XYZ file of C-alpha atoms in Angstrom:
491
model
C 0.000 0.000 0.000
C 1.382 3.529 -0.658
C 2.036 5.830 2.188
C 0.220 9.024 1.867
C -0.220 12.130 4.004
C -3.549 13.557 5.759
C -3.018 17.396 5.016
C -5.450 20.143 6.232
C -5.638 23.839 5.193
C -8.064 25.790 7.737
C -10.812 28.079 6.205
C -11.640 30.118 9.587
C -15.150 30.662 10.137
C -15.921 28.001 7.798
C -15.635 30.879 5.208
C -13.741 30.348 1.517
C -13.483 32.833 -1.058
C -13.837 31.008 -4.207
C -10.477 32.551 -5.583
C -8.267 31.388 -2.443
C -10.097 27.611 -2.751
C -9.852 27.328 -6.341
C -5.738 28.144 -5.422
C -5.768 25.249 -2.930
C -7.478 22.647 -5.437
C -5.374 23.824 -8.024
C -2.033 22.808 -6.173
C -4.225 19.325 -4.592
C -5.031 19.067 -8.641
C -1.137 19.487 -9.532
C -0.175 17.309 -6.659
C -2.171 14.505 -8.231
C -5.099 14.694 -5.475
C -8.685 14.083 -7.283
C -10.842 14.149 -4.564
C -11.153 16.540 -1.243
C -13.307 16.152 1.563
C -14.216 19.042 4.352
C -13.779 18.320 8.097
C -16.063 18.929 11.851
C -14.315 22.148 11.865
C -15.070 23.287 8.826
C -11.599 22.831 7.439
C -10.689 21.575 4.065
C -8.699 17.914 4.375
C -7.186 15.746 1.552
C -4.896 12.744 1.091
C -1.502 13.226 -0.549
C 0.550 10.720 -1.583
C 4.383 10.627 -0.278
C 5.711 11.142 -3.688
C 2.997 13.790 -4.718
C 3.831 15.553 -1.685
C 6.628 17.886 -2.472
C 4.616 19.090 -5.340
C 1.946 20.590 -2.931
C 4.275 21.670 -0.559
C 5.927 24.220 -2.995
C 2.215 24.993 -4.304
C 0.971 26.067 -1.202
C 4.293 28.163 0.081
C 4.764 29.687 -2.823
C 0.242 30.971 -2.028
C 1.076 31.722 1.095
C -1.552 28.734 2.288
C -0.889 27.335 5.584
C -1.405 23.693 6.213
C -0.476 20.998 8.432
C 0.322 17.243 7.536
C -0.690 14.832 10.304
C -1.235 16.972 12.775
C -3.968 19.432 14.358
C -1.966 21.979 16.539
C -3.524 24.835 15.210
C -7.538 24.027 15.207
C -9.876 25.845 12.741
C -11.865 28.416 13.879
C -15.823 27.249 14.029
C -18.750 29.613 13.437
C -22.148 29.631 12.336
C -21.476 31.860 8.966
C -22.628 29.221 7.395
C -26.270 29.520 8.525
C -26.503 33.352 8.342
C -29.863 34.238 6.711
C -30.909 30.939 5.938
C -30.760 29.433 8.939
C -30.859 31.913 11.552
C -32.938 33.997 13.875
C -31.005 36.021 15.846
C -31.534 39.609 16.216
C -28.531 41.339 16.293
C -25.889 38.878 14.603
C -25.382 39.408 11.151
C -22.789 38.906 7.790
C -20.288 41.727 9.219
C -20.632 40.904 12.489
C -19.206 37.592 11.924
C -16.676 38.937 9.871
C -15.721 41.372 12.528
C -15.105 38.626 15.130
C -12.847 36.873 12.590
C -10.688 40.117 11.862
C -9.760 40.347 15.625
C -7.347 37.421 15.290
C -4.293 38.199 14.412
C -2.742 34.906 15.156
C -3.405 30.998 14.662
C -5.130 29.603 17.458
C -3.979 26.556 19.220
C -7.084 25.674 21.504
C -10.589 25.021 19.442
C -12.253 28.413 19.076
C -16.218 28.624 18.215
C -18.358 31.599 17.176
C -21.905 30.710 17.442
C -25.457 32.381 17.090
C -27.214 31.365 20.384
C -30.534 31.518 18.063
C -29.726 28.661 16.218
C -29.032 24.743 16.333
C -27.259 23.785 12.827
C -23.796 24.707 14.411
C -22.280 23.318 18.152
C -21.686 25.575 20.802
C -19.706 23.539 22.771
C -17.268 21.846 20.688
C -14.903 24.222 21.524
C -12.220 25.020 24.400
C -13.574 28.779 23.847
C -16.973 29.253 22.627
C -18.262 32.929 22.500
C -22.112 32.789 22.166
C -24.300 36.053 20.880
C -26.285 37.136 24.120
C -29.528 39.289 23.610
C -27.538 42.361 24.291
C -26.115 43.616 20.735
C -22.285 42.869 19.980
C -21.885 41.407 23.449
C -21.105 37.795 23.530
C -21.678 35.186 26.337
C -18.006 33.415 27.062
C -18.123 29.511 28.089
C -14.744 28.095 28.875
C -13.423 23.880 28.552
C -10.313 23.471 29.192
C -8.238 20.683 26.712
C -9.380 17.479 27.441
C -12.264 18.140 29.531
C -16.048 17.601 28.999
C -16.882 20.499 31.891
C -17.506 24.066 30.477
C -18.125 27.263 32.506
C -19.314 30.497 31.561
C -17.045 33.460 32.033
C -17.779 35.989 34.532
C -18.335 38.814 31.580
C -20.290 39.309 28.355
C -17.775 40.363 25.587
C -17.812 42.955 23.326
C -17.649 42.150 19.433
C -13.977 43.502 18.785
C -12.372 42.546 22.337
C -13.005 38.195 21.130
C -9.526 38.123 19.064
C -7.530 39.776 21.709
C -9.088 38.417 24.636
C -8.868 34.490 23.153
C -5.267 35.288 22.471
C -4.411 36.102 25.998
C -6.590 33.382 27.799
C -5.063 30.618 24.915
C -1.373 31.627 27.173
C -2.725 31.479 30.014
C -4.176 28.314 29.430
C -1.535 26.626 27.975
C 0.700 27.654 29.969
C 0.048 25.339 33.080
C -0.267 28.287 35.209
C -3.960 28.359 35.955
C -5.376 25.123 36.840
C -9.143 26.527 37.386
C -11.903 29.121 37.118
C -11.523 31.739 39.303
C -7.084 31.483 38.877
C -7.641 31.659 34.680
C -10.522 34.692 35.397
C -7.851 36.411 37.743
C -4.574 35.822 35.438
C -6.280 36.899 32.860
C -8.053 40.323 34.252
C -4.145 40.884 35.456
C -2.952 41.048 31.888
C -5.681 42.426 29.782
C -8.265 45.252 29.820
C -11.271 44.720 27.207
C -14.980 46.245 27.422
C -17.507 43.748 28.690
C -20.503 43.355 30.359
C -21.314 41.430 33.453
C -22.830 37.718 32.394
C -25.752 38.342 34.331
C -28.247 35.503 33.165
C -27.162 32.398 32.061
C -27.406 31.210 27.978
C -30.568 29.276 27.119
C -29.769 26.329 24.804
C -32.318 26.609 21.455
C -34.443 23.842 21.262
C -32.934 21.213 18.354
C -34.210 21.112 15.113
C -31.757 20.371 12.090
C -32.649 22.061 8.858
C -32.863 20.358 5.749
C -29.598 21.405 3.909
C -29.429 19.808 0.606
C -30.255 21.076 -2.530
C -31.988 24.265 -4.194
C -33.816 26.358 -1.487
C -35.254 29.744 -1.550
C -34.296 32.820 0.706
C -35.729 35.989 0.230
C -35.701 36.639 -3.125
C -32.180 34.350 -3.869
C -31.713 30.762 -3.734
C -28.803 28.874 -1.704
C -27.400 25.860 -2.817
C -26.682 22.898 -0.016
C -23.918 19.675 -1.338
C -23.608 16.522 0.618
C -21.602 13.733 -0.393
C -22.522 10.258 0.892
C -18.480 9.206 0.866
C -17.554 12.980 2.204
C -15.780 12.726 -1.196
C -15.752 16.221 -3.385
C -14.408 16.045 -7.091
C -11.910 18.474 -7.525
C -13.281 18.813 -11.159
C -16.530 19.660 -9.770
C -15.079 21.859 -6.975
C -13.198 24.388 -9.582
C -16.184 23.927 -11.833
C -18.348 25.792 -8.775
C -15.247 28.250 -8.098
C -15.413 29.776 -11.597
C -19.093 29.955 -11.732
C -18.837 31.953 -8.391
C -16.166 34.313 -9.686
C -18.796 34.371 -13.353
C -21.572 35.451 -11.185
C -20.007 37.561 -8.271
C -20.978 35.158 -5.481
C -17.867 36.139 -2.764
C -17.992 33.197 -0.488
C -18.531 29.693 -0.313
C -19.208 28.230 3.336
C -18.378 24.825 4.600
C -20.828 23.815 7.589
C -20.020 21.250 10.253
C -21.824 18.573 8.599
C -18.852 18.031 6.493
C -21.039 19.578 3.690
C -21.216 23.184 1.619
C -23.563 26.065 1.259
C -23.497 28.499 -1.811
C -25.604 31.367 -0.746
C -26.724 33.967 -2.946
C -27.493 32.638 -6.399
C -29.722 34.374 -8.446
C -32.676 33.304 -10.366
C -30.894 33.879 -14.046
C -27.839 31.480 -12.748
C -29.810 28.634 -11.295
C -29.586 26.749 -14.920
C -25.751 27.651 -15.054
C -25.780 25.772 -11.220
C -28.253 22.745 -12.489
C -25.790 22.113 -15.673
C -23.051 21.664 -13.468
C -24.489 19.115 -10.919
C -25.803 17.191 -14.130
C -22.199 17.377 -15.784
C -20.643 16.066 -12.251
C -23.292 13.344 -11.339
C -23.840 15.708 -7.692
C -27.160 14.024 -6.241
C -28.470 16.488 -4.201
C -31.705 15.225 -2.664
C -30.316 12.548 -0.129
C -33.418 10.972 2.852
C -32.843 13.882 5.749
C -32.150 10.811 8.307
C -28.601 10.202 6.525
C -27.705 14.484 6.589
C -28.083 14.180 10.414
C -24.633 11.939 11.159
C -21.518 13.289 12.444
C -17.963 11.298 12.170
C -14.497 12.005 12.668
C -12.257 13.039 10.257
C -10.141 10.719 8.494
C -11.855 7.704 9.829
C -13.432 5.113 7.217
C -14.362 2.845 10.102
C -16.928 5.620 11.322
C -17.869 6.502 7.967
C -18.672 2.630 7.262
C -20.656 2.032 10.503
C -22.832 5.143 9.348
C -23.472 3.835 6.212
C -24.736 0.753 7.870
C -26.495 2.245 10.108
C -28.954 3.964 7.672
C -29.603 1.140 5.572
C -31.233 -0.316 8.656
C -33.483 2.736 8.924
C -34.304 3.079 5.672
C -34.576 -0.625 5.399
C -37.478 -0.443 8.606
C -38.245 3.171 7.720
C -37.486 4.948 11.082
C -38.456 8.372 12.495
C -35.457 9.998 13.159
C -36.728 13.931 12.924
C -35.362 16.295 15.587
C -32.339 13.803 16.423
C -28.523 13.956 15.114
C -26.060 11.177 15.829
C -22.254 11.185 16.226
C -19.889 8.275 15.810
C -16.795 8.288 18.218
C -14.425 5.036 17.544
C -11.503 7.589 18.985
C -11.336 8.280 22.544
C -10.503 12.105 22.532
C -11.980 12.947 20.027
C -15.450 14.825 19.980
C -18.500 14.482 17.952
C -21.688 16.414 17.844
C -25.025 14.591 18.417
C -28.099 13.997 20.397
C -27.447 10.162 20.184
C -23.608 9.399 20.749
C -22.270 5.791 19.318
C -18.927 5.002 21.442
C -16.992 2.347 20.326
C -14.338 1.086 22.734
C -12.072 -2.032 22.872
C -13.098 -4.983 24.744
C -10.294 -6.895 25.522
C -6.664 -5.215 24.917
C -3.414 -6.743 25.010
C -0.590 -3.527 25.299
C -1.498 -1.739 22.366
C -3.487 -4.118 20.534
C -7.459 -4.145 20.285
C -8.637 -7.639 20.052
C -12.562 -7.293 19.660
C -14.792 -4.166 19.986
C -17.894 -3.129 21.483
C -19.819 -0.204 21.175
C -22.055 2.264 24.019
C -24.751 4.274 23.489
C -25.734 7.790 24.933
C -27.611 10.032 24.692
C -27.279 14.044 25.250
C -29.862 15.622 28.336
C -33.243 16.639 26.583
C -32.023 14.872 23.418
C -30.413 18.177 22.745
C -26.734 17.953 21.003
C -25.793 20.889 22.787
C -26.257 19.687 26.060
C -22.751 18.671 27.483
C -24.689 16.143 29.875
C -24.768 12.261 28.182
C -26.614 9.805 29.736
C -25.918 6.072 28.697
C -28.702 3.919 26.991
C -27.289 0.773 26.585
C -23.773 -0.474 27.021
C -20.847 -3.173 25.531
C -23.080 -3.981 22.376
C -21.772 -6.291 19.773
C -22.306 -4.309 16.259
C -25.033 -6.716 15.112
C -26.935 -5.389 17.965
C -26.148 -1.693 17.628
C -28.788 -0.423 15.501
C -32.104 -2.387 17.145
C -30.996 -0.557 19.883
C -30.522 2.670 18.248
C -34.499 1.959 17.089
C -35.317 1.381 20.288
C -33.881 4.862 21.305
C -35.631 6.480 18.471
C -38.494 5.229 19.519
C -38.529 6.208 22.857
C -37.382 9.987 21.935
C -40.792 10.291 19.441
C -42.978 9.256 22.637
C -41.119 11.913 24.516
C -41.417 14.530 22.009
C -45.471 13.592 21.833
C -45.885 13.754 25.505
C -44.363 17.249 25.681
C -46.634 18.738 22.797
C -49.989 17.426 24.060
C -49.208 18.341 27.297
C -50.755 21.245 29.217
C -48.603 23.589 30.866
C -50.857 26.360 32.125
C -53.187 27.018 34.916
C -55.827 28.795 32.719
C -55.333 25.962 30.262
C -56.106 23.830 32.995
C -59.189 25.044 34.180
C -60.605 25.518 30.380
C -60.245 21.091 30.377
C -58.698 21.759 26.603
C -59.766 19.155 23.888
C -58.257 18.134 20.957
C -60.051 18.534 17.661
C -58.772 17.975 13.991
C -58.745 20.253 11.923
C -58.602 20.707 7.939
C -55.578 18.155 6.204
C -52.750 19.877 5.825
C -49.938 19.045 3.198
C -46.487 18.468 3.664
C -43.251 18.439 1.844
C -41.642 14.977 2.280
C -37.975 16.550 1.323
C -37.668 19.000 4.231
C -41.578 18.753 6.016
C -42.298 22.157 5.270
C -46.282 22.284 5.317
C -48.845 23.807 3.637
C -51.800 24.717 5.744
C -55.008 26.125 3.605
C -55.455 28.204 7.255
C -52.979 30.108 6.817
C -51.913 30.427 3.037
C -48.279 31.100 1.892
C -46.888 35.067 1.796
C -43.890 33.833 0.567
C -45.724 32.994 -2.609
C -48.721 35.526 -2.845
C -51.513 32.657 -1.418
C -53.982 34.216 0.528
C -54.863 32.802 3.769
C -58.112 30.123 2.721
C -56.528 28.855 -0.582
C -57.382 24.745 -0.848
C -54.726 23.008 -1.478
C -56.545 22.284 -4.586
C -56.607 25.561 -6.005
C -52.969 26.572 -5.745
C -51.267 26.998 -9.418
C -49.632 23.580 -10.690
C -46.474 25.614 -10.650
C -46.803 26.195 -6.657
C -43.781 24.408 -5.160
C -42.068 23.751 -1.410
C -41.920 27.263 -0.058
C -38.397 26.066 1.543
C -36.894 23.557 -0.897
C -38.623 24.050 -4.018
C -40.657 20.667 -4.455
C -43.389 20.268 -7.139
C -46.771 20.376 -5.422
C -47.908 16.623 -6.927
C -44.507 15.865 -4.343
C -46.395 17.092 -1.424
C -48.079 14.778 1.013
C -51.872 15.120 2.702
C -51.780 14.514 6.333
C -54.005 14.997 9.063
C -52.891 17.528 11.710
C -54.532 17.822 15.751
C -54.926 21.555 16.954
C -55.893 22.776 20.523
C -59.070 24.110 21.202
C -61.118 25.665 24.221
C -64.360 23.827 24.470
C -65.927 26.798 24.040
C -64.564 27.355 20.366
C -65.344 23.417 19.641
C -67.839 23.072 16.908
């Protein structure tokens, strides 16, 4: 077998202009590489081989690119760029915010940095050893600390403002490194000795979003644009295809391309005349882009075929029994420091070692505190399964997270509620995209698309489509759906 190196270049932010990443392919393209994949971090990764090496080497120094072969000392920043007006809620947190934050390091962090919109779930917040968190107060940003190697995080005492996260993350990265402080209130005090920035005091505490992953695959609408979402079953990009999508960026003045943490890519920004130009160059490629939802929602680590193969087998056993898996992610961990985002956590772990050597495996099961990835509590399901066992069990989870999730919506919270004995009645069908499970309610029409509030179903246009993800309306599926109502409003 040829030896070949693993060799990352990080994209901070998760953020690529298409010139710099068509530079990068180009010397991977040179250096013989014909496929690239994107990392957890948001960083680009490929595999070089030892003789092709020296060719990408000179490539990238003579860019100015920095990489690293084999190694991770210097983490990519995170953020949640990549979700910014098609994802997102927040109020304050927008496109120049983010880039902002970014400009305020001037240096390459060694400890895992994340930049997150507390409004949103499609990014972690916790994934890193600092993760600064928007707060409802504008340009001030919640702080919550792990140190390396840890699973505990604490907030910081102060909310901090917008241009103070560069300098401030440099100062606590030495201070943290260097051995010095070995806990919260001696890292707060070394670093309030060396460093003045403006802040707020962290009054409240953050409150973790609720979970819900989008759908982020394919041609979807956004104000009056479209954004483009590419997934690759294998994590595999063509480099044809990847320079294909560069130049059509640069055609059409589209300035970024993101990379999200679901080892996948968002083009944002297209516009309505270029959507063929986008379309031809999928077809020309092969690029699939309407995979099942349940197989977006999976989390590995990078480099690893063995989690990348139990995934795959995984989801042909729930497609095979057709299993509910909306409003969970999972995360395979076959490495024991390493970290992987999900509400369901699959932790494989020898069972009987000899030195160095693994001599059979067996996998555990958790599962995060509300089912919510974000959560840094994990409570274990089932333990030291064999893998023909693994995913009845991970059914048997599923199941028991969809009678949770039931429970908590029929359930009745408030006093007045009480005392009105409320009654379910249904209502009118409702139809709903099986893609993404956007719905169409004749209640309430569509503003997106001009339908007034009333419109059947049947009387929409034959060109009416998925107001999220474009879908033809014959797509669409009738369902019943239960609303709440006082007796006195029953029929």
């Amino acid at each position: 077998m040829r030896d070949y190196y693993n060799v990352k270049v990080n994209l901070p932010g998760g953020i690529a202009s298409p010139g710099y990443l068509k530079d990068i392919l180009t010397a991977a393209w040179n250096a013989n590489v014909r496929k690239v994949r994107f990392g957890s971090r948001q960083q680009l990764l490929m595999s070089v081989f030892y003789e092709d090496m020296r060719f990408l080497e000179k490539d990238l120094k003579k860019g100015g690119i920095f990489y690293e072969m084999n190694t991770d000392r210097q983490p990519n920043i995170v953020s949640s760029y990549c979700g910014e007006e098609v994802f997102r809620t927040g109020q304050w947190l927008n496109a120049n915010e983010y880039h902002s934050v970014l400009d305020t390091f001037d240096y390459d962090p060694a400890l895992k940095i994340n930049i997150s919109d507390s409004n949103q779930s499609f990014t972690p917040f916790f994934t890193g050893n600092l993760n600064f968190i928007s707060s409802p107060e504008p340009h001030f940003w919640y702080l919550y600390v792990r140190n390396k190697q840890t699973n505990t995080v604490y907030k910081w005492n102060d909310l901090v403002y917008t241009n103070e996260i560069g300098r401030l993350a440099k100062v606590m990265e030495n201070c943290m490194l260097s051995g010095d402080c070995c806990g919260e209130e001696s890292l707060y005090e070394a670093v309030q000795k060396k460093i003045r920035y403006v802040s707020q005091p962290a009054s409240q505490d953050l409150e973790l979003p609720s979970f819900t992953l989008p759908y982020y695959e394919g041609f979807n609408r956004y104000e009056s644009r479209t954004w483009l979402g590419l997934y690759r079953r294998d994590e595999q990009f063509p480099i044809e295809f990847l320079l294909d999508a560069c130049a059509l960026c640069l055609k059409t003045r589209i300035g970024e391309i993101c990379i999200t943490p679901w080892k996948s890519l968002v083009i944002k920004g297209i516009e309505d005349q270029y959507r063929t130009d986008w379309s031809n160059i999928l077809g020309k490629h092969n690029i699939n882009v309407r995979h099942a939802a349940n197989e977006l929602a999976w989390q590995t680590e990078d480099h690893n075929e063995d989690g990348a193969s139990l995934k795959n087998d995984l989801i042909h056993y729930f497609d095979k029994h057709d299993m509910r898996t909306f409003g969970l992610c999972f995360g395979i961990q076959t490495k024991v420091k390493s970290e992987v985002f999900g509400s369901v956590l699959i932790k494989k772990r020898p069972l009987l070692q000899i030195g160095q050597l693994a001599m059979f495996h067996v996998y555990d099961i958790y599962y995060t505190e509300n089912f919510n990835p974000n959560s840094r509590t994990q409570l274990l399901f089932e333990k030291g399964l064999y893998k023909i066992h693994l995913a009845a069990q991970l059914e048997k989870l599923c199941r028991r997270f969809n009678n949770q999730r039931s429970r908590e919506n029929f359930k009745v919270t408030t006093p007045e509620a009480d005392e009105a004995k409320m009654t379910l009645k249904i209502v009118e069908l409702i139809y709903q995209c099986p893609d993404c499970l956007t719905v169409y309610d004749p209640e309430y029409g569509d503003t997106t698309q001009n339908i007034a509030p009333g419109t059947p179903f049947d009387e929409l246009p034959e060109t009416y489509c998925c107001a999220t993800c474009d879908a033809s309306k014959s797509e669409m599926i009738v369902t019943e759906m239960n609303k709440i109502a006082l007796p006195d409003q029953a029929a």
